Amino acid sequence: MEDANGIITLENGHPIAPDFPVIPFIEGDGIGPDIWRAARLVLDAAVAAAYGGRRKIRWKEIFAGEKGFRVTGSYLPPETLAAIKTHVAAIKGPLTTPVGEGFRSINVAIRQQLDLYACVRPVRYIDPVPSPMKHPEAIDMVVFRENTEDLYAGIEWPADSDAAEEVRTFLKSRLGVALPPDSGIGIKPISEKNTKRLVSRAIAYALENGLPSVTLMHKGNIMKYTEGAFRAWGYAVAREVFPAQTITEAALYEQYDGSLPAGKVVIKDRIADMLFQQVLLRPREFSVIATPNLNGDYLSDALAAQVGGLGMAPGANIGDACAVFEATHGTAPKYAGMDKVNPGSLILSGAMLLEYIGWKEAALRIPAALQRTIAQGTVTYDLARQLPGAEKVPCSEFARAIAEKLADG
Ligand code: NAP
């Protein structure tokens, strides 16, 4: 499709890409530049392999994080957010966030300001990546983590602040709740609207991809009106929006003796701590998992470890108007500029981007080429230390090996 501006548009929520779309990228801090260079090489090779010269991405650099501050004087310039909105899909490397002090997370700010409410993290095993599991191939899950609220909403005050004192006084005088005077305070909002749109997207994904279940992960036995409400609203949206295509676990056993009728998705729920056990012990029972923000952050890293670590875990932040694709891991500052780390996570996030814009032929080639590269024993340090006999190569060389496989077809 011709489009002089290269602008991706949305039709009924589905992105429609021109043949030469402009896609913004943020290089990222720390290892960001190394993994972005590697990912770009592989993404361009996948598009060329799938479409010849008929389609090509026109990458456009936008700025955030430390480079953003150097170039524009701002860690998150408004032009960056505007460019993501305009171009609908963007990709980013990791950005630094100081712990316990300094500015709030730029990653969280991007997600909140663009209302990218679904953090989507597929976790699949790529043979023969070393894994601590006996049967890592049994893990094939997609985590839908709510991305805009919960304890990540950023509503918190240090123990010695006037605001914390005011909140403590309010709680004591109006609600009869006494807190120790040296308590820092954070607020955990979970809303019906944000829960329902997240769970709705998770169910739609399960239906589109023929997946058997959506599990609502929560800690509702303890946090009844936040996590418990997430569970209740999750079931409610399944009933309201997908009445014919969903069935609860209880109804499945009562009516169908536990065997899922074709075309239906079972909606079940698990308490968070128990789910951590079950994804280890019985991973085949879970396909899509929908969960509030904090649970989702913990679970997706734990699942990533089960299939071989953060170096291979992709992610996307998706809203109704745009999406930002990013690696699950951080900036790994001790490896910055060393051309050393595994770019697999950002490469696979890029494959998700290609799928999002409808370029499935290119997207599908990437995991296959990555798998063949690892299987032939060409790997970065993180995999080499667990794969006896493998050849340890730099980040850039690993990417070149994948790109060559893509070119070979
Ligand atoms: P991290 O950057 O993810 O790194 C932790 C460790 O994970 C590394 O030391 C390395 O392990 C391994 N690792 C991470 N990426 C890897 C890769 N591509 N290939 C191979 N191994 C990899 O976590 P962190 O040290 O906690 O966080 C550093 C900074 O990143 C913080 O400022 C944090 O806020 C930020 N962060 C940003 C994002 C984001 O932008 N979305 C996400 C998470 C964290 P070994 O040392 O064992 O080799």
Tab-separated table of C-alpha atoms and ligand atoms in Angstrom:
chain	number	residue	atom	x	y	z
A	1	MET	CA	0.000	0.000	0.000
A	2	GLU	CA	1.384	3.436	-0.969
A	3	ASP	CA	1.541	6.096	1.710
A	4	ALA	CA	3.924	9.011	1.339
A	5	ASN	CA	3.849	9.714	5.095
A	6	GLY	CA	4.382	6.132	6.142
A	7	ILE	CA	1.680	6.521	8.775
A	8	ILE	CA	0.091	3.381	10.206
A	9	THR	CA	-3.648	3.812	10.750
A	10	LEU	CA	-6.144	1.953	12.934
A	11	GLU	CA	-9.334	0.400	11.633
A	12	ASN	CA	-11.640	-1.000	14.317
A	13	GLY	CA	-8.609	-1.164	16.579
A	14	HIS	CA	-6.510	-3.122	14.043
A	15	PRO	CA	-3.358	-1.464	12.674
A	16	ILE	CA	-3.146	-1.070	8.889
A	17	ALA	CA	0.433	-0.515	7.750
A	18	PRO	CA	1.577	1.031	4.477
A	19	ASP	CA	4.375	-0.841	2.667
A	20	PHE	CA	7.012	1.632	3.856
A	21	PRO	CA	5.835	2.562	7.358
A	22	VAL	CA	7.745	4.964	9.563
A	23	ILE	CA	8.329	3.296	12.925
A	24	PRO	CA	9.928	5.259	15.765
A	25	PHE	CA	12.584	3.701	17.979
A	26	ILE	CA	14.154	4.665	21.306
A	27	GLU	CA	17.651	3.264	21.546
A	28	GLY	CA	17.609	2.960	25.341
A	29	ASP	CA	20.247	3.275	28.073
A	30	GLY	CA	23.014	0.879	29.136
A	31	ILE	CA	22.969	-2.115	26.804
A	32	GLY	CA	20.169	-0.459	24.780
A	33	PRO	CA	22.307	0.735	21.833
A	34	ASP	CA	23.963	-2.704	21.465
A	35	ILE	CA	20.718	-4.676	21.476
A	36	TRP	CA	18.878	-2.137	19.320
A	37	ARG	CA	21.578	-2.299	16.578
A	38	ALA	CA	21.298	-6.085	16.682
A	39	ALA	CA	17.494	-6.113	16.649
A	40	ARG	CA	17.264	-3.629	13.769
A	41	LEU	CA	19.563	-5.776	11.634
A	42	VAL	CA	17.420	-8.847	12.258
A	43	LEU	CA	14.067	-7.073	11.769
A	44	ASP	CA	15.188	-5.558	8.463
A	45	ALA	CA	16.492	-8.962	7.338
A	46	ALA	CA	13.175	-10.628	8.225
A	47	VAL	CA	11.165	-8.048	6.273
A	48	ALA	CA	13.510	-8.337	3.274
A	49	ALA	CA	13.301	-12.144	3.382
A	50	ALA	CA	9.491	-12.103	3.533
A	51	TYR	CA	8.714	-9.346	1.044
A	52	GLY	CA	11.851	-8.660	-1.057
A	53	GLY	CA	11.939	-4.905	-1.637
A	54	ARG	CA	8.155	-4.596	-1.669
A	55	ARG	CA	8.007	-3.639	1.989
A	56	LYS	CA	10.538	-1.966	4.251
A	57	ILE	CA	10.441	-0.206	7.592
A	58	ARG	CA	11.659	3.394	7.692
A	59	TRP	CA	13.082	3.668	11.213
A	60	LYS	CA	12.867	7.063	12.912
A	61	GLU	CA	14.878	7.782	16.050
A	62	ILE	CA	13.046	9.427	18.937
A	63	PHE	CA	14.589	10.244	22.277
A	64	ALA	CA	14.078	9.313	25.915
A	65	GLY	CA	16.190	8.423	28.947
A	66	GLU	CA	19.828	9.447	29.248
A	67	LYS	CA	20.215	10.087	25.509
A	68	GLY	CA	16.945	12.031	25.589
A	69	PHE	CA	18.390	14.232	28.329
A	70	ARG	CA	21.663	14.725	26.419
A	71	VAL	CA	19.972	15.568	23.105
A	72	THR	CA	16.827	17.443	24.216
A	73	GLY	CA	17.366	18.357	27.895
A	74	SER	CA	14.428	16.113	28.900
A	75	TYR	CA	14.263	12.459	29.934
A	76	LEU	CA	10.896	12.118	28.237
A	77	PRO	CA	10.309	14.946	25.727
A	78	PRO	CA	6.686	15.568	24.681
A	79	GLU	CA	7.750	15.103	21.017
A	80	THR	CA	8.610	11.479	21.820
A	81	LEU	CA	5.136	10.734	23.150
A	82	ALA	CA	3.594	12.628	20.228
A	83	ALA	CA	5.618	10.616	17.689
A	84	ILE	CA	4.502	7.307	19.218
A	85	LYS	CA	0.860	8.425	19.053
A	86	THR	CA	1.215	9.564	15.453
A	87	HIS	CA	2.995	6.446	14.224
A	88	VAL	CA	0.895	3.952	16.263
A	89	ALA	CA	3.717	1.395	16.772
A	90	ALA	CA	7.165	2.012	18.300
A	91	ILE	CA	10.005	-0.033	19.765
A	92	LYS	CA	12.306	0.831	22.636
A	93	GLY	CA	15.403	-0.356	24.445
A	94	PRO	CA	15.460	-0.386	28.258
A	95	LEU	CA	15.679	2.875	30.217
A	96	THR	CA	17.365	3.478	33.572
A	97	THR	CA	15.310	4.128	36.704
A	98	PRO	CA	17.039	4.976	39.990
A	99	VAL	CA	15.878	2.847	42.973
A	100	GLY	CA	14.318	4.604	45.980
A	101	GLU	CA	15.267	8.126	44.857
A	102	GLY	CA	15.351	10.478	41.877
A	103	PHE	CA	12.886	10.568	38.999
A	104	ARG	CA	10.027	8.105	38.577
A	105	SER	CA	10.346	5.406	35.940
A	106	ILE	CA	10.276	6.724	32.366
A	107	ASN	CA	9.006	3.311	31.287
A	108	VAL	CA	6.034	3.619	33.624
A	109	ALA	CA	5.464	7.223	32.480
A	110	ILE	CA	5.367	6.136	28.808
A	111	ARG	CA	2.847	3.398	29.608
A	112	GLN	CA	0.658	5.693	31.704
A	113	GLN	CA	0.767	8.767	29.460
A	114	LEU	CA	-0.057	6.787	26.321
A	115	ASP	CA	-2.580	4.641	28.204
A	116	LEU	CA	-0.827	1.434	27.095
A	117	TYR	CA	-2.944	-0.602	29.460
A	118	ALA	CA	-1.987	-4.142	28.466
A	119	CYS	CA	1.551	-5.369	29.008
A	120	VAL	CA	1.678	-8.515	26.906
A	121	ARG	CA	4.500	-10.961	27.572
A	122	PRO	CA	4.552	-14.276	25.707
A	123	VAL	CA	6.686	-16.973	27.306
A	124	ARG	CA	7.677	-19.813	25.024
A	125	TYR	CA	10.548	-22.224	25.071
A	126	ILE	CA	13.116	-22.044	22.290
A	127	ASP	CA	14.920	-25.362	21.980
A	128	PRO	CA	17.790	-25.911	23.035
A	129	VAL	CA	18.036	-22.866	25.328
A	130	PRO	CA	19.213	-24.112	28.726
A	131	SER	CA	16.370	-24.098	31.244
A	132	PRO	CA	16.067	-25.119	34.897
A	133	MET	CA	12.853	-27.031	34.051
A	134	LYS	CA	12.690	-30.745	33.210
A	135	HIS	CA	10.117	-30.044	30.507
A	136	PRO	CA	10.501	-26.416	29.446
A	137	GLU	CA	8.632	-27.183	26.214
A	138	ALA	CA	5.476	-27.469	28.358
A	139	ILE	CA	5.585	-23.713	28.950
A	140	ASP	CA	3.608	-21.776	26.375
A	141	MET	CA	1.868	-18.876	28.085
A	142	VAL	CA	1.047	-15.245	27.452
A	143	VAL	CA	0.833	-12.915	30.432
A	144	PHE	CA	-1.540	-9.933	30.127
A	145	ARG	CA	-0.423	-7.603	32.907
A	146	GLU	CA	-2.477	-4.502	33.708
A	147	ASN	CA	-0.124	-1.640	33.035
A	148	THR	CA	-1.575	1.606	34.357
A	149	GLU	CA	-2.656	1.211	37.975
A	150	ASP	CA	-2.170	-0.923	41.113
A	151	LEU	CA	0.874	-0.100	43.258
A	152	TYR	CA	2.607	1.078	40.067
A	153	ALA	CA	0.306	4.105	39.823
A	154	GLY	CA	3.046	6.071	41.586
A	155	ILE	CA	0.819	7.355	44.411
A	156	GLU	CA	3.208	7.182	47.342
A	157	TRP	CA	4.843	9.403	49.924
A	158	PRO	CA	8.026	9.064	52.002
A	159	ALA	CA	7.549	8.398	55.738
A	160	ASP	CA	8.842	11.825	56.798
A	161	SER	CA	6.805	13.879	54.282
A	162	ASP	CA	3.946	16.255	55.130
A	163	ALA	CA	1.719	14.323	52.717
A	164	ALA	CA	2.306	11.009	54.534
A	165	GLU	CA	1.576	12.757	57.856
A	166	GLU	CA	-1.678	14.125	56.422
A	167	VAL	CA	-2.742	10.718	55.162
A	168	ARG	CA	-1.903	9.077	58.496
A	169	THR	CA	-3.899	11.758	60.344
A	170	PHE	CA	-6.858	11.347	57.961
A	171	LEU	CA	-6.834	7.562	58.355
A	172	LYS	CA	-6.719	7.840	62.175
A	173	SER	CA	-9.263	10.626	62.656
A	174	ARG	CA	-11.782	9.671	59.939
A	175	LEU	CA	-11.444	5.907	59.554
A	176	GLY	CA	-9.981	4.805	62.884
A	177	VAL	CA	-6.877	3.259	61.276
A	178	ALA	CA	-3.662	3.906	63.226
A	179	LEU	CA	-0.380	3.519	61.348
A	180	PRO	CA	3.113	3.700	62.859
A	181	PRO	CA	4.228	7.358	62.589
A	182	ASP	CA	7.295	6.341	60.585
A	183	SER	CA	5.334	4.597	57.789
A	184	GLY	CA	5.904	5.424	54.151
A	185	ILE	CA	2.586	5.180	52.326
A	186	GLY	CA	1.609	3.847	48.895
A	187	ILE	CA	-1.885	3.544	47.431
A	188	LYS	CA	-3.132	0.570	45.430
A	189	PRO	CA	-5.984	1.553	43.097
A	190	ILE	CA	-7.594	-1.149	40.936
A	191	SER	CA	-10.591	-0.028	38.901
A	192	GLU	CA	-13.448	-1.778	37.152
A	193	LYS	CA	-12.852	-0.038	33.803
A	194	ASN	CA	-9.128	-0.804	33.653
A	195	THR	CA	-9.613	-4.390	34.798
A	196	LYS	CA	-12.358	-5.058	32.284
A	197	ARG	CA	-10.509	-3.678	29.256
A	198	LEU	CA	-7.396	-5.699	30.191
A	199	VAL	CA	-9.269	-8.971	30.737
A	200	SER	CA	-11.344	-8.346	27.634
A	201	ARG	CA	-8.173	-8.017	25.537
A	202	ALA	CA	-6.793	-11.214	27.105
A	203	ILE	CA	-9.966	-13.153	26.261
A	204	ALA	CA	-10.035	-11.766	22.708
A	205	TYR	CA	-6.407	-12.866	22.277
A	206	ALA	CA	-7.208	-16.385	23.527
A	207	LEU	CA	-10.136	-16.633	21.111
A	208	GLU	CA	-8.174	-15.281	18.113
A	209	ASN	CA	-5.331	-17.690	18.753
A	210	GLY	CA	-7.412	-20.763	19.616
A	211	LEU	CA	-6.073	-20.949	23.181
A	212	PRO	CA	-8.021	-22.930	25.774
A	213	SER	CA	-8.009	-20.776	28.917
A	214	VAL	CA	-7.688	-17.386	30.540
A	215	THR	CA	-6.576	-17.523	34.173
A	216	LEU	CA	-7.271	-14.540	36.424
A	217	MET	CA	-4.295	-14.318	38.809
A	218	HIS	CA	-5.007	-12.366	42.003
A	219	LYS	CA	-4.437	-12.145	45.732
A	220	GLY	CA	-8.101	-11.495	46.414
A	221	ASN	CA	-8.237	-13.591	49.576
A	222	ILE	CA	-6.173	-10.885	51.313
A	223	MET	CA	-6.741	-7.706	49.247
A	224	LYS	CA	-10.474	-8.157	48.753
A	225	TYR	CA	-11.464	-4.822	47.267
A	226	THR	CA	-8.553	-4.503	44.840
A	227	GLU	CA	-7.295	-7.951	43.788
A	228	GLY	CA	-10.583	-9.624	44.793
A	229	ALA	CA	-12.454	-7.051	42.728
A	230	PHE	CA	-10.096	-7.741	39.789
A	231	ARG	CA	-11.235	-11.369	39.913
A	232	ALA	CA	-14.933	-10.464	40.102
A	233	TRP	CA	-14.712	-7.891	37.286
A	234	GLY	CA	-12.729	-10.363	35.166
A	235	TYR	CA	-15.499	-12.939	35.381
A	236	ALA	CA	-18.080	-10.199	34.813
A	237	VAL	CA	-16.524	-8.972	31.565
A	238	ALA	CA	-16.340	-12.544	30.258
A	239	ARG	CA	-20.104	-12.891	30.903
A	240	GLU	CA	-20.961	-9.461	29.503
A	241	VAL	CA	-18.790	-9.327	26.369
A	242	PHE	CA	-18.153	-12.977	25.464
A	243	PRO	CA	-21.194	-14.863	26.811
A	244	ALA	CA	-21.248	-17.471	24.040
A	245	GLN	CA	-17.487	-18.026	23.812
A	246	THR	CA	-16.523	-18.326	27.482
A	247	ILE	CA	-17.320	-20.766	30.256
A	248	THR	CA	-16.222	-20.794	33.892
A	249	GLU	CA	-14.146	-23.676	35.220
A	250	ALA	CA	-17.010	-24.700	37.550
A	251	ALA	CA	-19.518	-24.816	34.670
A	252	LEU	CA	-17.039	-26.728	32.526
A	253	TYR	CA	-16.913	-29.567	35.071
A	254	GLU	CA	-20.632	-29.444	35.879
A	255	GLN	CA	-21.840	-29.379	32.278
A	256	TYR	CA	-19.069	-30.932	30.159
A	257	ASP	CA	-17.204	-33.198	32.583
A	258	GLY	CA	-14.130	-31.009	32.239
A	259	SER	CA	-13.663	-31.330	28.492
A	260	LEU	CA	-13.726	-27.980	26.724
A	261	PRO	CA	-16.253	-27.596	23.889
A	262	ALA	CA	-14.770	-26.354	20.599
A	263	GLY	CA	-14.643	-22.592	20.157
A	264	LYS	CA	-14.869	-21.832	23.886
A	265	VAL	CA	-12.334	-20.431	26.312
A	266	VAL	CA	-12.466	-21.456	29.961
A	267	ILE	CA	-12.174	-18.612	32.474
A	268	LYS	CA	-10.608	-19.674	35.757
A	269	ASP	CA	-8.847	-17.950	38.619
A	270	ARG	CA	-5.899	-18.752	40.835
A	271	ILE	CA	-4.506	-17.083	43.929
A	272	ALA	CA	-1.143	-15.549	43.046
A	273	ASP	CA	1.139	-17.506	45.384
A	274	MET	CA	-0.438	-20.791	44.378
A	275	LEU	CA	-0.132	-19.937	40.701
A	276	PHE	CA	3.628	-19.535	41.130
A	277	GLN	CA	3.684	-23.197	42.231
A	278	GLN	CA	1.357	-24.390	39.523
A	279	VAL	CA	3.242	-22.817	36.606
A	280	LEU	CA	6.234	-24.823	37.810
A	281	LEU	CA	4.432	-28.075	38.557
A	282	ARG	CA	1.643	-28.125	35.945
A	283	PRO	CA	2.526	-25.561	33.261
A	284	ARG	CA	0.364	-27.203	30.594
A	285	GLU	CA	-2.768	-26.052	32.462
A	286	PHE	CA	-2.138	-22.384	31.683
A	287	SER	CA	-2.165	-20.502	28.400
A	288	VAL	CA	-3.290	-16.872	28.864
A	289	ILE	CA	-2.899	-15.288	32.312
A	290	ALA	CA	-4.525	-11.910	33.109
A	291	THR	CA	-3.375	-10.155	36.254
A	292	PRO	CA	-2.912	-6.811	38.012
A	293	ASN	CA	0.294	-4.877	37.513
A	294	LEU	CA	2.563	-6.015	40.349
A	295	ASN	CA	1.681	-9.744	40.153
A	296	GLY	CA	2.272	-9.581	36.403
A	297	ASP	CA	5.704	-8.065	36.795
A	298	TYR	CA	6.830	-10.810	39.174
A	299	LEU	CA	5.200	-13.649	37.250
A	300	SER	CA	6.537	-12.720	33.831
A	301	ASP	CA	10.135	-12.575	35.074
A	302	ALA	CA	9.708	-15.908	36.880
A	303	LEU	CA	8.244	-17.507	33.750
A	304	ALA	CA	11.043	-16.023	31.657
A	305	ALA	CA	13.534	-17.772	33.954
A	306	GLN	CA	11.700	-21.063	33.399
A	307	VAL	CA	12.390	-20.860	29.663
A	308	GLY	CA	15.975	-19.673	29.948
A	309	GLY	CA	16.126	-16.153	31.342
A	310	LEU	CA	15.432	-12.522	30.713
A	311	GLY	CA	17.696	-12.357	27.676
A	312	MET	CA	14.990	-14.140	25.647
A	313	ALA	CA	11.754	-12.629	27.046
A	314	PRO	CA	9.846	-10.272	24.728
A	315	GLY	CA	7.139	-7.787	25.663
A	316	ALA	CA	4.644	-5.271	24.326
A	317	ASN	CA	2.694	-2.432	25.910
A	318	ILE	CA	-0.557	-2.123	24.009
A	319	GLY	CA	-3.365	0.434	24.233
A	320	ASP	CA	-6.356	1.199	22.049
A	321	ALA	CA	-4.486	3.920	20.092
A	322	CYS	CA	-0.853	2.765	19.952
A	323	ALA	CA	1.687	0.214	21.169
A	324	VAL	CA	5.297	0.189	22.338
A	325	PHE	CA	7.350	-2.994	22.065
A	326	GLU	CA	10.244	-3.571	24.447
A	327	ALA	CA	12.525	-6.135	26.019
A	328	THR	CA	11.442	-7.394	29.440
A	329	HIS	CA	14.894	-6.934	30.960
A	330	GLY	CA	16.563	-3.698	32.040
A	331	THR	CA	19.675	-1.755	31.051
A	332	ALA	CA	22.198	-4.241	32.572
A	333	PRO	CA	24.612	-1.298	33.109
A	334	LYS	CA	27.666	-3.435	33.839
A	335	TYR	CA	27.572	-4.693	30.238
A	336	ALA	CA	26.873	-1.296	28.579
A	337	GLY	CA	28.825	-0.776	25.347
A	338	MET	CA	30.539	-4.182	25.571
A	339	ASP	CA	28.683	-5.725	22.592
A	340	LYS	CA	28.138	-8.729	24.823
A	341	VAL	CA	24.541	-9.317	25.915
A	342	ASN	CA	21.788	-11.365	24.333
A	343	PRO	CA	19.609	-9.249	22.002
A	344	GLY	CA	17.004	-12.059	21.783
A	345	SER	CA	14.451	-10.284	23.944
A	346	LEU	CA	14.363	-7.121	21.829
A	347	ILE	CA	14.496	-9.152	18.609
A	348	LEU	CA	11.452	-11.178	19.697
A	349	SER	CA	9.714	-7.960	20.802
A	350	GLY	CA	10.361	-6.673	17.279
A	351	ALA	CA	8.735	-9.833	15.903
A	352	MET	CA	5.679	-8.980	18.026
A	353	LEU	CA	5.702	-5.505	16.472
A	354	LEU	CA	5.720	-7.000	12.970
A	355	GLU	CA	2.797	-9.210	13.925
A	356	TYR	CA	0.949	-6.214	15.406
A	357	ILE	CA	1.211	-4.306	12.101
A	358	GLY	CA	0.007	-7.386	10.228
A	359	TRP	CA	3.361	-8.493	8.747
A	360	LYS	CA	3.022	-12.072	9.972
A	361	GLU	CA	5.148	-13.601	7.203
A	362	ALA	CA	8.151	-11.614	8.474
A	363	ALA	CA	7.270	-12.018	12.159
A	364	LEU	CA	7.067	-15.813	12.028
A	365	ARG	CA	10.492	-16.174	10.445
A	366	ILE	CA	12.272	-14.561	13.380
A	367	PRO	CA	11.775	-17.139	16.175
A	368	ALA	CA	12.604	-19.872	13.669
A	369	ALA	CA	15.908	-18.211	12.642
A	370	LEU	CA	16.750	-17.478	16.278
A	371	GLN	CA	16.101	-21.102	17.172
A	372	ARG	CA	18.313	-22.393	14.342
A	373	THR	CA	21.140	-20.051	15.337
A	374	ILE	CA	21.079	-21.269	18.940
A	375	ALA	CA	20.675	-24.893	17.870
A	376	GLN	CA	23.850	-24.652	15.762
A	377	GLY	CA	25.668	-23.503	18.931
A	378	THR	CA	26.183	-19.801	18.132
A	379	VAL	CA	25.143	-17.949	21.301
A	380	THR	CA	25.862	-14.968	23.552
A	381	TYR	CA	27.598	-15.304	26.941
A	382	ASP	CA	24.437	-15.926	28.962
A	383	LEU	CA	23.513	-19.025	26.994
A	384	ALA	CA	27.128	-20.122	26.448
A	385	ARG	CA	27.688	-20.469	30.185
A	386	GLN	CA	24.966	-23.117	30.261
A	387	LEU	CA	25.380	-24.753	26.835
A	388	PRO	CA	28.513	-26.915	26.866
A	389	GLY	CA	30.375	-26.810	23.545
A	390	ALA	CA	28.587	-23.695	22.261
A	391	GLU	CA	30.548	-20.902	20.632
A	392	LYS	CA	30.282	-17.652	22.611
A	393	VAL	CA	29.901	-14.700	20.236
A	394	PRO	CA	29.293	-10.959	20.770
A	395	CYS	CA	25.802	-9.481	20.558
A	396	SER	CA	26.397	-8.117	17.026
A	397	GLU	CA	27.738	-11.414	15.703
A	398	PHE	CA	24.768	-13.311	17.137
A	399	ALA	CA	22.464	-10.910	15.272
A	400	ARG	CA	24.448	-11.333	12.028
A	401	ALA	CA	24.119	-15.114	12.332
A	402	ILE	CA	20.331	-14.799	12.710
A	403	ALA	CA	20.129	-12.357	9.783
A	404	GLU	CA	22.104	-14.796	7.598
A	405	LYS	CA	19.649	-17.572	8.430
A	406	LEU	CA	16.785	-15.278	7.452
A	407	ALA	CA	18.464	-14.473	4.139
A	408	ASP	CA	18.978	-18.218	3.481
A	409	GLY	CA	15.213	-18.699	3.868
B	1	NAP	P1	18.582	-5.911	34.273
B	1	NAP	O1	19.080	-4.693	33.604
B	1	NAP	O2	17.491	-6.645	33.626
B	1	NAP	O3	19.845	-6.865	34.490
B	1	NAP	C1	19.923	-7.879	35.466
B	1	NAP	C2	20.728	-9.047	34.967
B	1	NAP	O4	19.943	-9.803	34.044
B	1	NAP	C3	21.999	-8.709	34.205
B	1	NAP	O5	23.062	-8.386	35.062
B	1	NAP	C4	22.186	-10.002	33.429
B	1	NAP	O6	22.590	-11.065	34.286
B	1	NAP	C5	20.779	-10.355	33.043
B	1	NAP	N1	20.386	-9.733	31.748
B	1	NAP	C6	19.595	-8.646	31.533
B	1	NAP	N2	19.483	-8.407	30.227
B	1	NAP	C7	20.214	-9.361	29.597
B	1	NAP	C8	20.472	-9.653	28.233
B	1	NAP	N3	19.967	-8.909	27.238
B	1	NAP	N4	21.281	-10.697	27.957
B	1	NAP	C9	21.780	-11.455	28.924
B	1	NAP	N5	21.569	-11.250	30.228
B	1	NAP	C10	20.787	-10.217	30.565
B	1	NAP	O7	18.075	-5.582	35.753
B	1	NAP	P2	18.550	-4.516	36.818
B	1	NAP	O8	20.044	-4.590	36.940
B	1	NAP	O9	17.702	-4.779	37.991
B	1	NAP	O10	18.116	-3.106	36.231
B	1	NAP	C11	19.031	-2.173	35.623
B	1	NAP	C12	18.241	-0.920	35.227
B	1	NAP	O11	17.267	-1.251	34.231
B	1	NAP	C13	17.462	-0.251	36.370
B	1	NAP	O12	17.631	1.145	36.248
B	1	NAP	C14	16.031	-0.638	36.107
B	1	NAP	O13	15.105	0.284	36.605
B	1	NAP	C15	16.015	-0.647	34.581
B	1	NAP	N6	14.922	-1.462	33.999
B	1	NAP	C16	14.335	-0.975	32.878
B	1	NAP	C17	13.337	-1.716	32.266
B	1	NAP	C18	12.697	-1.150	31.028
B	1	NAP	O14	13.243	-0.249	30.405
B	1	NAP	N7	11.559	-1.633	30.621
B	1	NAP	C19	12.949	-2.958	32.773
B	1	NAP	C20	13.598	-3.456	33.904
B	1	NAP	C21	14.590	-2.693	34.516
B	1	NAP	P3	24.092	-11.539	34.633
B	1	NAP	O15	24.678	-10.448	35.454
B	1	NAP	O16	23.862	-12.805	35.406
B	1	NAP	O17	24.835	-11.778	33.367
